[in-house]
Coordinates of C-alpha atoms in Angstrom, one line a residue:
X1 CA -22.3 -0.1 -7.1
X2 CA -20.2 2.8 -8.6
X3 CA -20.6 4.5 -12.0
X4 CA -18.3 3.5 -14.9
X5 CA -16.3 7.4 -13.9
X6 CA -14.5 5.7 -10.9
X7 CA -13.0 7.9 -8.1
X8 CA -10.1 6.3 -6.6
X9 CA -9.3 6.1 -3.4
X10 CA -6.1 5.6 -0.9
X11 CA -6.1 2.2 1.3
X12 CA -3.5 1.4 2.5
X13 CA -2.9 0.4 -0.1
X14 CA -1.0 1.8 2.9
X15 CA -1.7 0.5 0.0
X16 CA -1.0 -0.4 1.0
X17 CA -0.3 -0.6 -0.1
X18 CA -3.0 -1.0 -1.3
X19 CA -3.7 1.1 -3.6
X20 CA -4.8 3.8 -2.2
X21 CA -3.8 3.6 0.7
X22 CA -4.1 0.5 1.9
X23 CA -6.5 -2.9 8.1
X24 CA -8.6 -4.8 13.1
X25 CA -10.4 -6.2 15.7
X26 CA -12.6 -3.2 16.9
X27 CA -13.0 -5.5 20.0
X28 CA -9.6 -5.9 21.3
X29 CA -8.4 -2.0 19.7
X30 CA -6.4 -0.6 22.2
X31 CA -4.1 -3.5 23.0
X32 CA -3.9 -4.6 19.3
X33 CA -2.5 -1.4 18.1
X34 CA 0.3 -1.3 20.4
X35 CA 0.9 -4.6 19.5
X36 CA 1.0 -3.9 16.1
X37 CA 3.4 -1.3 16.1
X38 CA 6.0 -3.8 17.8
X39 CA 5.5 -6.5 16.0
X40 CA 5.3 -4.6 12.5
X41 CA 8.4 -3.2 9.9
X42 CA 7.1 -2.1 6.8
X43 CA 10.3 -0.9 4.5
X44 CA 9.9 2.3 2.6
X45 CA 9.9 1.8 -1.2
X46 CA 8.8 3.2 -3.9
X47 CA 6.3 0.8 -6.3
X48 CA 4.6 1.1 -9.5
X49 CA 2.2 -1.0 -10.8
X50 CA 0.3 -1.6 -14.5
X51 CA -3.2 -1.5 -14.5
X52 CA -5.6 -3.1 -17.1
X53 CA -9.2 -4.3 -17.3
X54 CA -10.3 -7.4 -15.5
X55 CA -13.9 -7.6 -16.1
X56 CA -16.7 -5.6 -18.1
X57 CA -20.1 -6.5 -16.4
X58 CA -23.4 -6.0 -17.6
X59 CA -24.5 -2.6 -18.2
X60 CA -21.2 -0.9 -17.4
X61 CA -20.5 0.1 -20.5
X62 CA -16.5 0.1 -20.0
X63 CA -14.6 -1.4 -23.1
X64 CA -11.0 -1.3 -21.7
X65 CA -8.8 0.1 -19.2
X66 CA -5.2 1.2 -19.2
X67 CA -3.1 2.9 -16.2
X68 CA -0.7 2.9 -14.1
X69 CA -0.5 3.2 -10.1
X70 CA 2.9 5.3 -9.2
X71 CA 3.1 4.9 -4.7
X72 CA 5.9 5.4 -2.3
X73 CA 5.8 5.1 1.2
X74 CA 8.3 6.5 3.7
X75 CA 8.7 7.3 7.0
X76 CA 8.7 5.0 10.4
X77 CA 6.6 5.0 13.7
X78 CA 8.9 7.0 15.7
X79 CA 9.0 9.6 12.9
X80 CA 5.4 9.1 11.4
X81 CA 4.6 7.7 7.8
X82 CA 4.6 9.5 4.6
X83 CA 2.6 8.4 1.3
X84 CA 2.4 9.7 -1.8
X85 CA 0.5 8.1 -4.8
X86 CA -0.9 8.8 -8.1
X87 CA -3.1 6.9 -9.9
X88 CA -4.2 7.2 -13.7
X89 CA -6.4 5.5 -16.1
X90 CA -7.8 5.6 -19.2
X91 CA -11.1 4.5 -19.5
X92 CA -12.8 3.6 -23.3
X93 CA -16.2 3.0 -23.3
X94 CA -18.1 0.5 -25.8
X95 CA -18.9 3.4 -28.4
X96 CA -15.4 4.3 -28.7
X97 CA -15.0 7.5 -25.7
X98 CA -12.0 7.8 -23.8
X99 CA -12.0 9.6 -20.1
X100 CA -8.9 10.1 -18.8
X101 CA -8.6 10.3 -14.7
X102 CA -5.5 11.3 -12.9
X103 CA -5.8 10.9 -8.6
X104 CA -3.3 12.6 -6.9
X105 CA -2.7 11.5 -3.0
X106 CA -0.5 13.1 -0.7
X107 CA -0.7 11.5 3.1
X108 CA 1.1 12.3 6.4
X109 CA 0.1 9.7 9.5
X110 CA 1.2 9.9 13.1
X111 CA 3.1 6.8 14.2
X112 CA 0.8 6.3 17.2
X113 CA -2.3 7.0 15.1
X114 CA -3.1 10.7 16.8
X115 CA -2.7 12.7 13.9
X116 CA -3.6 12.4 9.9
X117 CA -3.0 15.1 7.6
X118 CA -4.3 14.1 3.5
X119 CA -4.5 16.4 0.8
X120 CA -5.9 14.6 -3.1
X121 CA -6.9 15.9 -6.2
X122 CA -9.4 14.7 -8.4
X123 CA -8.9 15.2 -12.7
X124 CA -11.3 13.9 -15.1
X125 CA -9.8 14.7 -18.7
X126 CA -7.2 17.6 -17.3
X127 CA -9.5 19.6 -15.4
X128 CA -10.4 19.7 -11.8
X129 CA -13.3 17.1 -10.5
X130 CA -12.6 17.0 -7.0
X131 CA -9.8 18.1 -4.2
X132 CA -10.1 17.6 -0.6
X133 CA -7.7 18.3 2.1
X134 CA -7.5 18.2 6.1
X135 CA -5.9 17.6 9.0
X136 CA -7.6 14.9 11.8
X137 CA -6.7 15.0 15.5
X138 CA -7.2 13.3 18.2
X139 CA -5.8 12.5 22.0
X140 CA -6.1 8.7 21.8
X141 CA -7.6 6.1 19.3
X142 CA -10.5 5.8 22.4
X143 CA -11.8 9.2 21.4
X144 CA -13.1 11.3 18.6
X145 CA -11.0 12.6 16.3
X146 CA -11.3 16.3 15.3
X147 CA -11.0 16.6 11.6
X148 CA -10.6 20.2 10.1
X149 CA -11.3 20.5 6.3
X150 CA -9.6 23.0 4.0
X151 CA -11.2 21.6 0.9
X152 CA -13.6 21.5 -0.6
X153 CA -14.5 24.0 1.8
X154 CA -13.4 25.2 5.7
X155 CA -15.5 22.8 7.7
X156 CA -15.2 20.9 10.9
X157 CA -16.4 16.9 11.5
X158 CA -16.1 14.9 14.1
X159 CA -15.1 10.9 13.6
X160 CA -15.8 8.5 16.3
X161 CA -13.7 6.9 18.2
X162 CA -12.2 3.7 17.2
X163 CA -11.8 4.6 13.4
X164 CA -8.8 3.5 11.9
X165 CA -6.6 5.8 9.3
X166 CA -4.9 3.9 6.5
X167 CA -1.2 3.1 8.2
X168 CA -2.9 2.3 11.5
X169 CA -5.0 0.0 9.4
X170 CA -2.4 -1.5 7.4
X171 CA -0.1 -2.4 10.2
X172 CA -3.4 -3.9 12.3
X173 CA -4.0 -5.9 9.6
X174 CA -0.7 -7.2 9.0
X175 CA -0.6 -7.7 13.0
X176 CA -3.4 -10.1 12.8
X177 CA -2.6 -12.0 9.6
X178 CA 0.7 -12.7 11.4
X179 CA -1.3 -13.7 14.6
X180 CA -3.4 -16.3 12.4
X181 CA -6.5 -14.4 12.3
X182 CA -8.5 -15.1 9.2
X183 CA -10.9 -12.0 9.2
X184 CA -10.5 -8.2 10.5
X185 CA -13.5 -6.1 10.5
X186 CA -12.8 -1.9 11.5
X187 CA -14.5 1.7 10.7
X188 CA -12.3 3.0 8.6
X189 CA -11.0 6.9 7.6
X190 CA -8.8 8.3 4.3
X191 CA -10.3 11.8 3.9
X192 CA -12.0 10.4 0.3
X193 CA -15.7 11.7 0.0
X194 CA -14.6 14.7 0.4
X195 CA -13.6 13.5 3.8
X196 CA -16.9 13.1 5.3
X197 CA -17.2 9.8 5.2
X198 CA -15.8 6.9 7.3
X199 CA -16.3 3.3 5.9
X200 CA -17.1 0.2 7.6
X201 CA -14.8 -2.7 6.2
X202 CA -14.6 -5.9 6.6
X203 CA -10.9 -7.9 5.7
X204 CA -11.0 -11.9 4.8
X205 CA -6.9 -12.8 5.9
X206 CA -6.2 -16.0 3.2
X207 CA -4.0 -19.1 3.8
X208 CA 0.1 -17.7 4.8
X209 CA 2.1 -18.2 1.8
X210 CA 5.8 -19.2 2.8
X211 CA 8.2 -17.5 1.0
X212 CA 9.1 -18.5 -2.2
X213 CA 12.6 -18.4 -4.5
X214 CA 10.5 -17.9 -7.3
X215 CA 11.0 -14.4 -9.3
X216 CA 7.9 -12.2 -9.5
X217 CA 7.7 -11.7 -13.4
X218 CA 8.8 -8.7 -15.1
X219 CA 9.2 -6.8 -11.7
X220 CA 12.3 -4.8 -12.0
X221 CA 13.9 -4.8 -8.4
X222 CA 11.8 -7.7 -6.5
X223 CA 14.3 -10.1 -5.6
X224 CA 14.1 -8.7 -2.1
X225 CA 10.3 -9.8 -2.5
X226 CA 11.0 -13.4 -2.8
X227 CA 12.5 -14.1 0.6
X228 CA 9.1 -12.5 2.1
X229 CA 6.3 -14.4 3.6
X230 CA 2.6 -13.0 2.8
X231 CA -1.0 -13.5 2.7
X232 CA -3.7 -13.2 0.4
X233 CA -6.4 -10.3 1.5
X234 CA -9.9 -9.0 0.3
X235 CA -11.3 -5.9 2.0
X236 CA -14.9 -5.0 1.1
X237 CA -15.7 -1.2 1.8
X238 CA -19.3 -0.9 2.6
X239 CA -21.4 2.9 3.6
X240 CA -21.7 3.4 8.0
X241 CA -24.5 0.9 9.0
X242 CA -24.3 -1.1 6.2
X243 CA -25.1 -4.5 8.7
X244 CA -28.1 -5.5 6.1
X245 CA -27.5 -9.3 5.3
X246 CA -28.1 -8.0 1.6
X247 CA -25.9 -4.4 1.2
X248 CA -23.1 -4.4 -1.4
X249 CA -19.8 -3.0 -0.5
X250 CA -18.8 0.5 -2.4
X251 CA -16.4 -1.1 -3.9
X252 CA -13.7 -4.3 -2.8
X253 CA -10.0 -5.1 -3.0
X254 CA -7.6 -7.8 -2.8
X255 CA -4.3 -8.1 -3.0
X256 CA -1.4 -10.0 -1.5
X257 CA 0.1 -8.4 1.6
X258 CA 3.7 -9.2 2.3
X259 CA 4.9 -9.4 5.8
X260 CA 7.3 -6.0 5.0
X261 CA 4.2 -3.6 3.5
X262 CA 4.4 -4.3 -0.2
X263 CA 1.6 -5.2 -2.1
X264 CA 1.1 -7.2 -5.1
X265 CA -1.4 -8.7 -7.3
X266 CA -4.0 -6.1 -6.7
X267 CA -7.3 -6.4 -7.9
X268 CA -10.0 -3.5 -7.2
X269 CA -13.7 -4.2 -8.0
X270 CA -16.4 -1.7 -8.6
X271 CA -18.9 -3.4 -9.0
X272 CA -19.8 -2.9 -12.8
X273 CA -16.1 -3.4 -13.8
X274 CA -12.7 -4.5 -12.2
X275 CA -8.7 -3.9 -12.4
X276 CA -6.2 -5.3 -12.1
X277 CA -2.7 -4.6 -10.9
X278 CA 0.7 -6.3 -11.7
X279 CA 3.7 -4.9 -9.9
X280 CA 6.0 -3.8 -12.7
X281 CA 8.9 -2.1 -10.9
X282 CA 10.1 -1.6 -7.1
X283 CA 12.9 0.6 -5.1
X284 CA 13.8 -0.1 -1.7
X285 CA 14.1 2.9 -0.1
X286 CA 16.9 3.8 2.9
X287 CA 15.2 3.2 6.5
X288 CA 14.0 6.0 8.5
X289 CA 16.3 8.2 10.7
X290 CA 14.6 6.6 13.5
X291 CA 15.2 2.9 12.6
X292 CA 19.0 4.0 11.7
X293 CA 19.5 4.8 15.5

C-alpha cells in the first residue's frame, strides 16, 4: 500500500489527535456539525508520544523503527483551533540502512469549519522532500471550498462540498461515538499530497469504555486522563472512488479517542509495516480566551 519511505500525515489526530491530525455522517452533515460543536470540549494540551515498530510484513524490508510524535493543540470554537505537530522516525532496514524522517505540521481551523490554513514540511535525512502550504475557504460546509496553494507551487483547487477538515472531523466523530453510533464514513481534507487530494474514510466507533481509576503507565501528567470516558476507533483512509469491494485503504489508524480530544494507544498501518504509539507525557494546557468568558 505505501513504500517502506512513509510520508506522514495530520488526522486529527486532531490527532487527533490522531496523529496527524486526527472524523461523520455525510448524510445528516449540516445538522451534525452544529451539533457537534455543542455537544463537544476538547481541552488544549500538549502530548507526546514514543513510537516503535509494530509489525514488519512481507517484502517491506523495514527492520525496526524508533520516533517520537511531539502534538499540541490549542485554541476553541469561538476562537478557531490551532495544531502543531512534528513527527520523527528512524527507520533501519534489514541490510543495516537508517533513513531518518522529520514531518513538520503547522494547522489553523475555523471554529465553524469555513476556513483551513496548513503549512508542512517534509525531511528525509535533513534535507528537503516535500513542503506544502495553503489556505481553504469556503461560505458553508454545503459548498466548495476554494483552496489556494503556496507550495509546492501557486495553484488553485477546488474541494467539493461536504469534505471535512481535521477538527471538523475530529469533533463529528467524537459527536457520534457519544451518540452511540458505531461507524462514520466522510470525504476528508488535511492539505497532505501536496494538498490535492481529498480522502474518502471510513471510521469503525468500538464498544464506550467507562472511565477507569487505573493510571495510564509511564505517562507523565495523565491522571486527568483517568476520570475520562472513551472509545476505541479505526479510520481507514482510502484514494476518491475507492467503493471497489476489493480496494485497500492508503493507509489505517486506530487509536482510543477520549471524550476531551486526547488520543492514546495509537497504532498507524501502512500496509507493509505498522507503529505504534504509547503516550509518554501530557500538559493540560489553560482554556481558550473564549471558554474563560
Amino acid at each position: 500500500r505505501t513504500s517502506p519511505h512513509m510520508k506522514a500525515r495530520c488526522l486529527t489526530w486532531a490527532f487527533p489527535g490522531a496523529v496527524c491530525a486526527a472524523v461523520i455522517a455525510v448524510a445528516t452533515l449540516a445538522p451534525t456539525r452544529a451539533a457537534a460543536q455543542g455537544g463537544v470540549s476538547l481541552a488544549p494540551h500538549r502530548a507526546v508520544y514514543d513510537l516503535s515498530l509494530a509489525a514488519a510484513r512481507g517484502g517491506s524490508g523495514v527492520g525496526a523503527v524508533a520516533g517520537r510524535i511531539a502534538y499540541e493543540l490549542t485554541g476553541s470554537a469561538c476562537e478557531g483551533y490551532t495544531q502543531v505537530m512534528r513527527f520523527v522516525t528512524r527507520m533501519t532496514n534489514q541490510s543495516g540502512g537508517v533513513v531518518l524522517s522529520d514531518m513538520r505540521s503547522n494547522t489553523w481551523e475555523a471554529g465553524d469549519a469555513k476556513r483551513f490554513r496548513f503549512d508542512s514540511t517534509q525531511l528525509q535525512d535533513e534535507r528537503l522532500a516535500e513542503a506544502t502550504a495553503g489556505d481553504a475557504s469556503r461560505r458553508s460546509v454545503t459548498e466548495d471550498a476554494k483552496v489556494d496553494l503556496t507550495k509546492p507551487a501557486k495553484k488553485s483547487v477546488t474541494i467539493a462540498p461536504r469534505t471535512y477538515f481535521p477538527m471538523e472531523h475530529a469533533v463529528a466523530l467524537i459527536a457520534a461515538a457519544k451518540e452511540g453510533k458505531t461507524s462514520f464514513r466522510a470525504n476528508f481534507y488535511d492539505g497532505s499530497a501536496k494538498g490535492e487530494k481529498v480522502y474518502d474514510t471510513r471510521a469503525a466507533i468500538g464498544k464506550e469504555q467507562p472511565p477507569t481509576d487505573r493510571k495510564l503507565a509511564d505517562a507523565k501528567g495523565a491522571d486527568r486522563l483517568k476520570a475520562v470516558r472513551g472509545w476505541p476507533v479505526s479510520i481507514a483512509f482510502f484514494e476518491p472512488n475507492g467503493d471497489r469491494g476489493d480496494a485497500l485503504p492508503v493507509y489505517e489508524l486506530a487509536y482510543v479517542m477520549l471524550e476531551n480530544g486526547v488520543s492514546k494507544n495509537l497504532y498507524i498501518d501502512y500496509g507493509g509495516f505498522a507503529l505504534k504509539g504509547d503516550l509518554r507525557e501530557i500538559t493540560f494546557l489553560p482554556p481558550s480566551k473564549c471558554d474563560r468568558k
